[in-house]
């Protein structure tokens, strides 16, 4: 996918009447799927605050397997309370999407997020033994599922109300020229926060206007935006309706979670929260990673899944500490399996008495190859069908106290993926001085870069390339020249660049692809940096999903990564510079002439030596 920094018209605040937040907006591009009888899917949708919305509703779209049993059903719970159950069984071969609309009350919207849990029951207790299923039963909650509501024409009562009712497309207007790099970080901070809430972000100049405007107080005033004395952040009325204006200083970390929940007023005299300290926690609750910790019916198997990609920056996987409540197992033992990237990482047999159990399982480091969800499977071991006797029914639960333990990731990164996970102790971003003259364009680059690599702008220090990177922390370099003291896996001073496969075929040629951005891992001892440079002229673009790059050199554009390779140990692809020749290469071109000249000189030398010897003997 292309970065969220786009251009084009954006609906004004005053004109919008309908706002929605979908699963796709929040990053669930493929939706969510339940594929086991005892499973479920849960997700959270941000809700509006400090505003009386009209017609709030949850629009749930889903598909299911065409071979489900006659008693299959789907239950939807909101904020832990079951709200509706619908039948799933249909005609064989029928897999068309179905919709379910649930009206919401003000009580449903009292929390910052609406918790939605969807649980499919593929068979009932009395049909479990007659309906064995196909082994391919599933229910998929489609990415178009959304929370929708109408926004009143009146301006929101607070800044957090304004932020939570912004449209899907949001425009940020920034002053040009920027007074300093901190304005770039402020725009990046805003973009990162809005992207995390499912918005698409575009950037423009103050003259063009936007939903949010940033700039020095004097420049804001020249464009009709006036703040009261002492105010640095306030809701104001602009040509396009209500807008949020932010003046110097630009350290606006208060707009990020969780501080934005405190913005219950329309204006603040101080918008400075300071740069966030590097994340130092070593324990992450599994509930933050998407694990469902509600009690569930259990007969022969139960499964929990969660994603371990969302680790604090600078941390690496260490182990799982699972706290569970399991039923007794007098006749058939219960075994707990833990899978990571479809590899078995651990198993534990549960005691027959059941009850609360604690299991610790080591994990391997994450990365592009081990980025799949972790699966925890509790399974009853039996060699005969449970249907020969009474079907056992009990409850099992993964407790909220279950955690993922991490360790510091202090090893020197050797790949782009490893670099993305090593910036927890703080990092710097270096932009060329021209970026201050074109802040809207360069903030778009920073926003795309942060989203692609999961970089937190709150721990970043934005500087120009006039300042050398510090050796004690990672950095991102957006200049055209290599920083002094560092080596790169690609040389831009050798002219034309080609990437070839093992057969000598061209995979990439800078002569035909000038809009490509090269991303290189920079090294200087144990110091590491990341260098983004466009092969042609212009501003570099951060390709989406850079965090999954397994090599130290990557080529891509706004559509994504084109190719990635490890230049230290890669026999499949190589980098070549067809227009670059050394003095030795030029010498080899004339080796025939040089050999002849050398032969002549050697002959002359021999003749001279022989003559001298004869004269000395005469």
Tab-separated table of C-alpha atoms in Angstrom, residues 162-567:
chain	number	residue	atom	x	y	z
A	162	UNK	CA	-12.776	17.393	17.419
A	163	UNK	CA	-10.112	14.689	17.054
A	164	UNK	CA	-12.563	11.813	17.502
A	165	UNK	CA	-15.013	13.120	14.877
A	166	UNK	CA	-12.539	13.931	12.112
A	167	UNK	CA	-13.376	12.467	8.681
A	168	UNK	CA	-11.480	9.561	7.160
A	169	UNK	CA	-9.342	11.948	5.098
A	170	UNK	CA	-7.626	14.648	7.149
A	171	UNK	CA	-5.556	17.565	5.853
A	172	UNK	CA	-2.741	19.101	7.905
A	173	UNK	CA	-1.607	22.562	6.799
A	174	UNK	CA	1.912	23.608	7.802
A	175	UNK	CA	3.715	26.930	7.593
A	176	UNK	CA	6.446	27.382	4.990
A	177	UNK	CA	9.256	27.921	5.426
A	178	UNK	CA	9.369	25.981	8.665
A	179	UNK	CA	11.109	27.820	11.506
A	180	UNK	CA	13.040	24.667	12.376
A	181	UNK	CA	13.069	20.852	12.370
A	182	UNK	CA	10.695	20.718	15.335
A	183	UNK	CA	7.794	21.768	13.095
A	184	UNK	CA	8.547	18.734	10.926
A	185	UNK	CA	8.387	16.473	13.960
A	186	UNK	CA	5.118	18.109	15.030
A	187	UNK	CA	3.499	17.347	11.674
A	188	UNK	CA	4.874	13.819	11.780
A	189	UNK	CA	3.542	13.371	15.322
A	190	UNK	CA	0.069	14.431	14.231
A	191	UNK	CA	0.143	12.185	11.158
A	192	UNK	CA	1.261	9.185	13.202
A	193	UNK	CA	-1.534	9.709	15.743
A	194	UNK	CA	-4.197	10.112	13.069
A	195	UNK	CA	-2.959	7.106	11.078
A	196	UNK	CA	-3.173	4.969	14.217
A	197	UNK	CA	-6.879	5.882	14.377
A	198	UNK	CA	-7.503	4.877	10.771
A	199	UNK	CA	-7.248	8.241	8.993
A	200	UNK	CA	-5.603	9.014	5.683
A	201	UNK	CA	-3.461	12.111	6.008
A	202	UNK	CA	-2.576	14.750	3.416
A	203	UNK	CA	-0.403	17.847	3.820
A	204	UNK	CA	-0.725	21.351	2.389
A	205	UNK	CA	0.328	24.962	2.930
A	206	UNK	CA	-1.363	27.392	5.326
A	207	UNK	CA	-2.858	29.249	2.374
A	208	UNK	CA	-4.680	26.081	1.260
A	209	UNK	CA	-6.006	25.464	4.769
A	210	UNK	CA	-6.750	22.207	6.517
A	211	UNK	CA	-8.482	20.484	9.400
A	212	UNK	CA	-5.369	21.120	11.511
A	213	UNK	CA	-3.003	24.070	10.967
A	214	UNK	CA	0.532	24.357	12.378
A	215	UNK	CA	2.876	27.323	12.284
A	216	UNK	CA	4.414	30.256	14.126
A	217	UNK	CA	1.858	32.626	15.615
A	218	UNK	CA	2.719	35.406	13.134
A	219	UNK	CA	2.269	33.152	10.081
A	220	UNK	CA	-1.016	31.815	11.435
A	221	UNK	CA	-2.283	35.378	11.859
A	222	UNK	CA	-1.359	36.245	8.264
A	223	UNK	CA	-3.637	33.401	7.150
A	224	UNK	CA	-6.584	34.468	9.309
A	225	UNK	CA	-5.935	32.175	12.273
A	226	UNK	CA	-5.746	34.109	15.545
A	227	UNK	CA	-4.956	32.618	18.928
A	228	UNK	CA	-5.470	34.424	22.211
A	229	UNK	CA	-2.465	35.573	24.189
A	230	UNK	CA	-0.781	32.626	25.842
A	231	UNK	CA	-2.656	29.999	23.815
A	232	UNK	CA	-0.594	27.532	21.799
A	233	UNK	CA	-3.402	25.101	20.862
A	234	UNK	CA	-7.072	25.953	20.311
A	235	UNK	CA	-10.143	25.257	18.205
A	236	UNK	CA	-10.791	28.198	15.856
A	237	UNK	CA	-13.167	28.983	13.034
A	238	UNK	CA	-11.586	29.067	9.577
A	239	UNK	CA	-12.835	29.426	6.029
A	240	UNK	CA	-13.642	25.698	5.904
A	241	UNK	CA	-15.203	25.441	9.347
A	242	UNK	CA	-13.787	24.460	12.728
A	243	UNK	CA	-10.073	23.742	12.721
A	244	UNK	CA	-7.407	22.957	15.304
A	245	UNK	CA	-4.640	25.587	15.341
A	246	UNK	CA	-1.246	24.883	16.902
A	247	UNK	CA	1.437	27.543	17.396
A	248	UNK	CA	4.965	27.433	18.722
A	249	UNK	CA	6.286	25.554	20.592
A	250	UNK	CA	5.608	22.513	18.403
A	251	UNK	CA	6.200	19.693	20.878
A	252	UNK	CA	2.609	18.459	20.652
A	253	UNK	CA	2.922	15.013	22.162
A	254	UNK	CA	-0.225	15.759	24.197
A	255	UNK	CA	-2.260	14.905	21.089
A	256	UNK	CA	-1.055	11.281	21.177
A	257	UNK	CA	-2.564	8.504	23.267
A	258	UNK	CA	-3.178	8.413	26.156
A	259	UNK	CA	-2.791	12.165	26.762
A	260	UNK	CA	-5.352	13.172	24.121
A	261	UNK	CA	-8.106	11.791	26.364
A	262	UNK	CA	-7.370	14.647	28.766
A	263	UNK	CA	-8.017	17.392	26.180
A	264	UNK	CA	-11.517	18.189	27.426
A	265	UNK	CA	-11.262	21.944	26.741
A	266	UNK	CA	-11.305	24.027	23.563
A	267	UNK	CA	-7.927	25.696	24.135
A	268	UNK	CA	-4.716	25.235	26.086
A	269	UNK	CA	-1.988	27.659	27.003
A	270	UNK	CA	0.667	24.963	26.914
A	271	UNK	CA	0.841	22.235	24.288
A	272	UNK	CA	4.234	20.943	25.303
A	273	UNK	CA	4.580	17.452	26.715
A	274	UNK	CA	8.268	17.031	25.881
A	275	UNK	CA	9.907	14.209	24.023
A	276	UNK	CA	8.848	10.804	25.271
A	277	UNK	CA	11.415	8.744	27.099
A	278	UNK	CA	12.538	5.498	25.407
A	279	UNK	CA	10.302	2.563	26.234
A	280	UNK	CA	11.894	0.467	28.955
A	281	UNK	CA	9.163	-1.994	29.965
A	282	UNK	CA	10.036	-5.658	29.620
A	283	UNK	CA	6.554	-7.178	30.079
A	284	UNK	CA	3.613	-6.773	27.673
A	285	UNK	CA	0.122	-8.054	28.656
A	286	UNK	CA	-1.280	-10.407	26.043
A	287	UNK	CA	-4.502	-8.403	26.057
A	288	UNK	CA	-2.554	-5.567	24.384
A	289	UNK	CA	-1.557	-8.001	21.622
A	290	UNK	CA	-5.129	-9.008	20.801
A	291	UNK	CA	-5.567	-12.110	22.984
A	292	UNK	CA	-9.158	-12.972	23.978
A	293	UNK	CA	-9.197	-13.506	27.748
A	294	UNK	CA	-12.890	-14.240	28.226
A	295	UNK	CA	-14.080	-17.633	29.468
A	296	UNK	CA	-15.185	-20.012	26.725
A	297	UNK	CA	-16.962	-23.351	26.419
A	298	UNK	CA	-14.544	-26.238	26.082
A	299	UNK	CA	-15.112	-29.820	24.985
A	300	UNK	CA	-12.148	-31.167	23.039
A	301	UNK	CA	-10.054	-28.147	21.894
A	302	UNK	CA	-9.661	-24.415	22.416
A	303	UNK	CA	-7.331	-21.995	20.657
A	304	UNK	CA	-6.082	-18.469	21.389
A	305	UNK	CA	-4.083	-16.354	18.943
A	306	UNK	CA	-2.246	-13.057	19.304
A	307	UNK	CA	0.297	-11.079	17.324
A	308	UNK	CA	3.800	-10.493	18.712
A	309	UNK	CA	4.773	-7.859	16.114
A	310	UNK	CA	3.548	-4.942	18.253
A	311	UNK	CA	6.506	-4.970	20.649
A	312	UNK	CA	7.885	-1.864	22.331
A	313	UNK	CA	10.684	-0.361	20.257
A	314	UNK	CA	14.104	-1.686	21.168
A	315	UNK	CA	12.772	-4.931	22.670
A	316	UNK	CA	13.168	-8.527	21.458
A	317	UNK	CA	11.036	-11.592	22.190
A	318	UNK	CA	12.013	-13.641	25.237
A	319	UNK	CA	9.232	-15.914	26.521
A	320	UNK	CA	5.525	-16.335	27.163
A	321	UNK	CA	4.096	-16.584	30.653
A	322	UNK	CA	0.626	-18.096	30.282
A	323	UNK	CA	-1.856	-18.159	33.166
A	324	UNK	CA	-4.872	-20.350	32.433
A	325	UNK	CA	-7.850	-21.972	34.068
A	326	UNK	CA	-8.437	-25.462	32.634
A	327	UNK	CA	-11.123	-28.080	33.414
A	328	UNK	CA	-10.399	-31.435	35.106
A	329	UNK	CA	-9.319	-34.283	32.838
A	330	UNK	CA	-9.855	-37.607	34.626
A	331	UNK	CA	-10.129	-39.814	31.538
A	332	UNK	CA	-8.382	-37.852	28.792
A	333	UNK	CA	-5.338	-35.719	29.483
A	334	UNK	CA	-5.303	-32.072	28.434
A	335	UNK	CA	-2.156	-30.891	26.634
A	336	UNK	CA	-1.258	-27.261	25.969
A	337	UNK	CA	0.629	-26.582	22.703
A	338	UNK	CA	2.307	-23.270	21.802
A	339	UNK	CA	3.075	-22.556	18.128
A	340	UNK	CA	5.128	-19.696	16.726
A	341	UNK	CA	5.233	-19.323	12.954
A	342	UNK	CA	3.649	-22.807	12.738
A	343	UNK	CA	6.598	-24.308	14.646
A	344	UNK	CA	6.001	-26.015	17.990
A	345	UNK	CA	7.792	-24.024	20.708
A	346	UNK	CA	6.517	-25.882	23.761
A	347	UNK	CA	3.941	-28.262	25.215
A	348	UNK	CA	2.730	-28.970	28.728
A	349	UNK	CA	0.408	-31.655	30.081
A	350	UNK	CA	-2.193	-30.180	32.417
A	351	UNK	CA	-2.797	-31.802	35.835
A	352	UNK	CA	-5.886	-34.011	36.072
A	353	UNK	CA	-7.399	-31.863	38.791
A	354	UNK	CA	-7.481	-28.803	36.469
A	355	UNK	CA	-7.722	-25.318	37.928
A	356	UNK	CA	-5.310	-22.398	37.582
A	357	UNK	CA	-2.067	-23.249	35.766
A	358	UNK	CA	1.050	-21.291	34.824
A	359	UNK	CA	3.145	-22.267	31.813
A	360	UNK	CA	6.331	-20.550	30.612
A	361	UNK	CA	7.444	-21.053	26.999
A	362	UNK	CA	10.566	-19.531	25.360
A	363	UNK	CA	10.138	-17.827	21.980
A	364	UNK	CA	12.537	-17.047	19.153
A	365	UNK	CA	13.251	-13.515	17.979
A	366	UNK	CA	10.726	-11.953	15.666
A	367	UNK	CA	11.401	-10.763	12.149
A	368	UNK	CA	10.082	-11.065	8.598
A	369	UNK	CA	10.186	-14.881	8.767
A	370	UNK	CA	8.680	-15.226	12.250
A	371	UNK	CA	6.040	-12.534	12.070
A	372	UNK	CA	2.951	-14.759	12.133
A	373	UNK	CA	0.615	-14.897	15.151
A	374	UNK	CA	1.380	-17.080	18.152
A	375	UNK	CA	-1.161	-19.875	18.653
A	376	UNK	CA	-1.950	-21.408	22.036
A	377	UNK	CA	-3.944	-24.646	21.665
A	378	UNK	CA	-5.490	-26.597	24.554
A	379	UNK	CA	-6.448	-30.073	23.309
A	380	UNK	CA	-7.996	-33.135	24.907
A	381	UNK	CA	-5.985	-36.276	24.121
A	382	UNK	CA	-8.087	-39.294	23.170
A	383	UNK	CA	-7.847	-42.255	20.792
A	384	UNK	CA	-11.611	-42.756	20.547
A	385	UNK	CA	-14.414	-40.439	19.586
A	386	UNK	CA	-15.889	-38.434	22.424
A	387	UNK	CA	-19.257	-39.114	20.853
A	388	UNK	CA	-19.194	-42.732	22.141
A	389	UNK	CA	-20.219	-41.346	25.506
A	390	UNK	CA	-21.544	-38.102	26.950
A	391	UNK	CA	-19.997	-35.052	25.318
A	392	UNK	CA	-17.900	-33.331	28.017
A	393	UNK	CA	-18.544	-29.636	28.397
A	394	UNK	CA	-16.568	-27.328	30.634
A	395	UNK	CA	-14.921	-23.912	30.559
A	396	UNK	CA	-11.367	-22.800	29.839
A	397	UNK	CA	-9.885	-19.327	30.060
A	398	UNK	CA	-6.645	-17.571	29.219
A	399	UNK	CA	-6.332	-15.135	32.114
A	400	UNK	CA	-5.659	-11.400	31.600
A	401	UNK	CA	-2.517	-11.744	33.749
A	402	UNK	CA	-0.800	-13.666	30.895
A	403	UNK	CA	2.171	-11.738	29.543
A	404	UNK	CA	4.844	-11.650	26.874
A	405	UNK	CA	8.287	-11.064	28.361
A	406	UNK	CA	10.893	-9.214	26.321
A	407	UNK	CA	14.569	-8.363	26.630
A	408	UNK	CA	16.659	-5.417	25.428
A	409	UNK	CA	17.557	-5.562	21.747
A	410	UNK	CA	21.044	-4.068	21.982
A	411	UNK	CA	22.778	-6.132	19.310
A	412	UNK	CA	24.077	-4.187	16.312
A	413	UNK	CA	21.500	-4.500	13.529
A	414	UNK	CA	22.607	-6.299	10.362
A	415	UNK	CA	19.363	-5.989	8.402
A	416	UNK	CA	16.761	-3.284	7.804
A	417	UNK	CA	14.209	-5.357	9.748
A	418	UNK	CA	16.562	-5.591	12.742
A	419	UNK	CA	17.225	-1.847	12.602
A	420	UNK	CA	13.485	-1.116	12.825
A	421	UNK	CA	13.372	-2.985	16.138
A	422	UNK	CA	16.471	-1.373	17.635
A	423	UNK	CA	15.373	2.247	18.073
A	424	UNK	CA	13.883	1.945	21.547
A	425	UNK	CA	16.628	3.923	23.238
A	426	UNK	CA	15.841	6.992	21.118
A	427	UNK	CA	16.977	7.924	17.640
A	428	UNK	CA	17.540	10.891	15.368
A	429	UNK	CA	16.221	11.721	11.908
A	430	UNK	CA	18.381	13.916	9.664
A	431	UNK	CA	16.755	15.824	6.794
A	432	UNK	CA	18.408	18.179	4.285
A	433	UNK	CA	18.150	21.907	4.924
A	434	UNK	CA	15.837	22.249	1.900
A	435	UNK	CA	13.204	20.313	3.877
A	436	UNK	CA	12.497	23.443	5.934
A	437	UNK	CA	11.508	25.262	2.729
A	438	UNK	CA	9.130	22.437	1.716
A	439	UNK	CA	7.749	21.153	5.036
A	440	UNK	CA	4.519	19.681	3.643
A	441	UNK	CA	6.393	17.368	1.264
A	442	UNK	CA	8.983	16.252	3.794
A	443	UNK	CA	6.465	15.675	6.584
A	444	UNK	CA	4.725	13.311	4.177
A	445	UNK	CA	7.997	11.414	3.782
A	446	UNK	CA	8.491	11.229	7.555
A	447	UNK	CA	4.912	10.037	8.052
A	448	UNK	CA	5.332	7.294	5.456
A	449	UNK	CA	8.680	6.285	6.948
A	450	UNK	CA	7.299	6.115	10.475
A	451	UNK	CA	4.335	4.012	9.400
A	452	UNK	CA	6.423	1.635	7.295
A	453	UNK	CA	9.023	0.988	10.023
A	454	UNK	CA	6.727	1.441	13.067
A	455	UNK	CA	8.895	4.318	14.301
A	456	UNK	CA	7.570	6.373	17.209
A	457	UNK	CA	8.029	10.108	16.523
A	458	UNK	CA	7.765	10.825	20.257
A	459	UNK	CA	11.252	9.360	20.819
A	460	UNK	CA	12.758	10.997	17.711
A	461	UNK	CA	14.912	14.104	17.441
A	462	UNK	CA	14.644	15.718	14.001
A	463	UNK	CA	17.814	17.468	12.810
A	464	UNK	CA	19.294	18.650	9.537
A	465	UNK	CA	22.080	16.850	7.706
A	466	UNK	CA	24.427	19.637	8.761
A	467	UNK	CA	24.586	17.858	12.112
A	468	UNK	CA	26.564	14.623	12.190
A	469	UNK	CA	24.781	11.564	13.630
A	470	UNK	CA	25.721	10.554	17.142
A	471	UNK	CA	27.482	7.214	17.465
A	472	UNK	CA	25.553	6.165	20.593
A	473	UNK	CA	22.083	5.980	19.018
A	474	UNK	CA	20.462	4.822	15.756
A	475	UNK	CA	19.596	7.395	13.117
A	476	UNK	CA	17.754	7.815	9.826
A	477	UNK	CA	19.628	9.747	7.125
A	478	UNK	CA	17.675	11.441	4.319
A	479	UNK	CA	20.554	13.372	2.770
A	480	UNK	CA	22.033	12.894	-0.696
A	481	UNK	CA	25.608	12.282	0.521
A	482	UNK	CA	26.864	9.487	2.764
A	483	UNK	CA	27.494	10.692	6.356
A	484	UNK	CA	31.171	10.830	7.250
A	485	UNK	CA	32.635	7.695	8.810
A	486	UNK	CA	29.866	5.324	7.686
A	487	UNK	CA	29.896	2.671	4.969
A	488	UNK	CA	26.917	1.690	2.808
A	489	UNK	CA	26.158	-1.472	0.801
A	490	UNK	CA	25.581	0.662	-2.315
A	491	UNK	CA	27.645	3.459	-3.895
A	492	UNK	CA	25.767	6.370	-5.454
A	493	UNK	CA	28.938	8.040	-6.749
A	494	UNK	CA	29.569	5.323	-9.332
A	495	UNK	CA	26.804	6.339	-11.714
A	496	UNK	CA	24.301	3.873	-13.131
A	497	UNK	CA	23.197	1.033	-10.818
A	498	UNK	CA	21.957	-2.406	-11.834
A	499	UNK	CA	20.652	-5.282	-9.713
A	500	UNK	CA	21.220	-8.629	-11.458
A	501	UNK	CA	20.148	-12.174	-10.682
A	502	UNK	CA	22.479	-15.188	-10.660
A	503	UNK	CA	22.017	-15.586	-14.447
A	504	UNK	CA	23.094	-12.005	-15.149
A	505	UNK	CA	19.572	-10.781	-15.966
A	506	UNK	CA	18.726	-7.219	-14.951
A	507	UNK	CA	16.155	-6.982	-12.154
A	508	UNK	CA	16.473	-3.226	-11.698
A	509	UNK	CA	18.188	-0.476	-13.675
A	510	UNK	CA	18.393	3.124	-12.490
A	511	UNK	CA	18.327	4.352	-16.087
A	512	UNK	CA	14.763	3.090	-16.488
A	513	UNK	CA	13.546	3.452	-12.885
A	514	UNK	CA	14.588	6.919	-11.674
A	515	UNK	CA	11.714	7.213	-9.179
A	516	UNK	CA	12.949	4.299	-7.073
A	517	UNK	CA	14.182	4.925	-3.515
A	518	UNK	CA	17.135	2.906	-2.226
A	519	UNK	CA	17.242	2.096	1.492
A	520	UNK	CA	20.655	1.124	2.845
A	521	UNK	CA	21.845	0.022	6.267
A	522	UNK	CA	24.808	2.185	7.316
A	523	UNK	CA	27.632	0.818	9.480
A	524	UNK	CA	30.427	2.342	11.530
A	525	UNK	CA	31.657	-0.214	14.053
A	526	UNK	CA	28.589	-0.998	16.169
A	527	UNK	CA	26.844	2.244	15.183
A	528	UNK	CA	23.958	1.827	12.750
A	529	UNK	CA	21.876	4.115	10.579
A	530	UNK	CA	19.351	3.861	7.777
A	531	UNK	CA	19.888	5.839	4.571
A	532	UNK	CA	17.008	6.645	2.225
A	533	UNK	CA	18.010	8.181	-1.088
A	534	UNK	CA	16.087	8.559	-4.315
A	535	UNK	CA	17.919	7.212	-7.360
A	536	UNK	CA	16.781	10.190	-9.413
A	537	UNK	CA	16.023	13.755	-8.392
A	538	UNK	CA	13.490	14.628	-5.723
A	539	UNK	CA	12.333	13.617	-2.266
A	540	UNK	CA	12.779	9.958	-1.207
A	541	UNK	CA	9.666	7.884	-0.550
A	542	UNK	CA	9.441	5.226	2.168
A	543	UNK	CA	7.967	2.049	0.635
A	544	UNK	CA	5.229	0.377	2.701
A	545	UNK	CA	6.162	-2.615	4.875
A	546	UNK	CA	9.882	-1.861	5.003
A	547	UNK	CA	10.008	-3.548	8.405
A	548	UNK	CA	9.801	-6.940	6.692
A	549	UNK	CA	12.971	-6.472	4.633
A	550	UNK	CA	15.399	-9.335	5.396
A	551	UNK	CA	18.473	-7.692	3.813
A	552	UNK	CA	20.660	-4.622	4.250
A	553	UNK	CA	19.752	-3.054	0.874
A	554	UNK	CA	16.266	-2.500	-0.466
A	555	UNK	CA	14.725	-0.839	-3.520
A	556	UNK	CA	11.114	0.306	-3.576
A	557	UNK	CA	8.588	3.019	-4.346
A	558	UNK	CA	5.238	4.227	-3.028
A	559	UNK	CA	3.622	0.919	-4.030
A	560	UNK	CA	5.942	-1.247	-1.953
A	561	UNK	CA	9.265	-3.080	-1.839
A	562	UNK	CA	10.557	-4.125	-5.274
A	563	UNK	CA	13.573	-6.166	-4.220
A	564	UNK	CA	15.678	-6.693	-1.126
A	565	UNK	CA	19.088	-8.329	-0.766
A	566	UNK	CA	21.845	-8.951	1.718
A	567	UNK	CA	24.984	-7.627	0.058
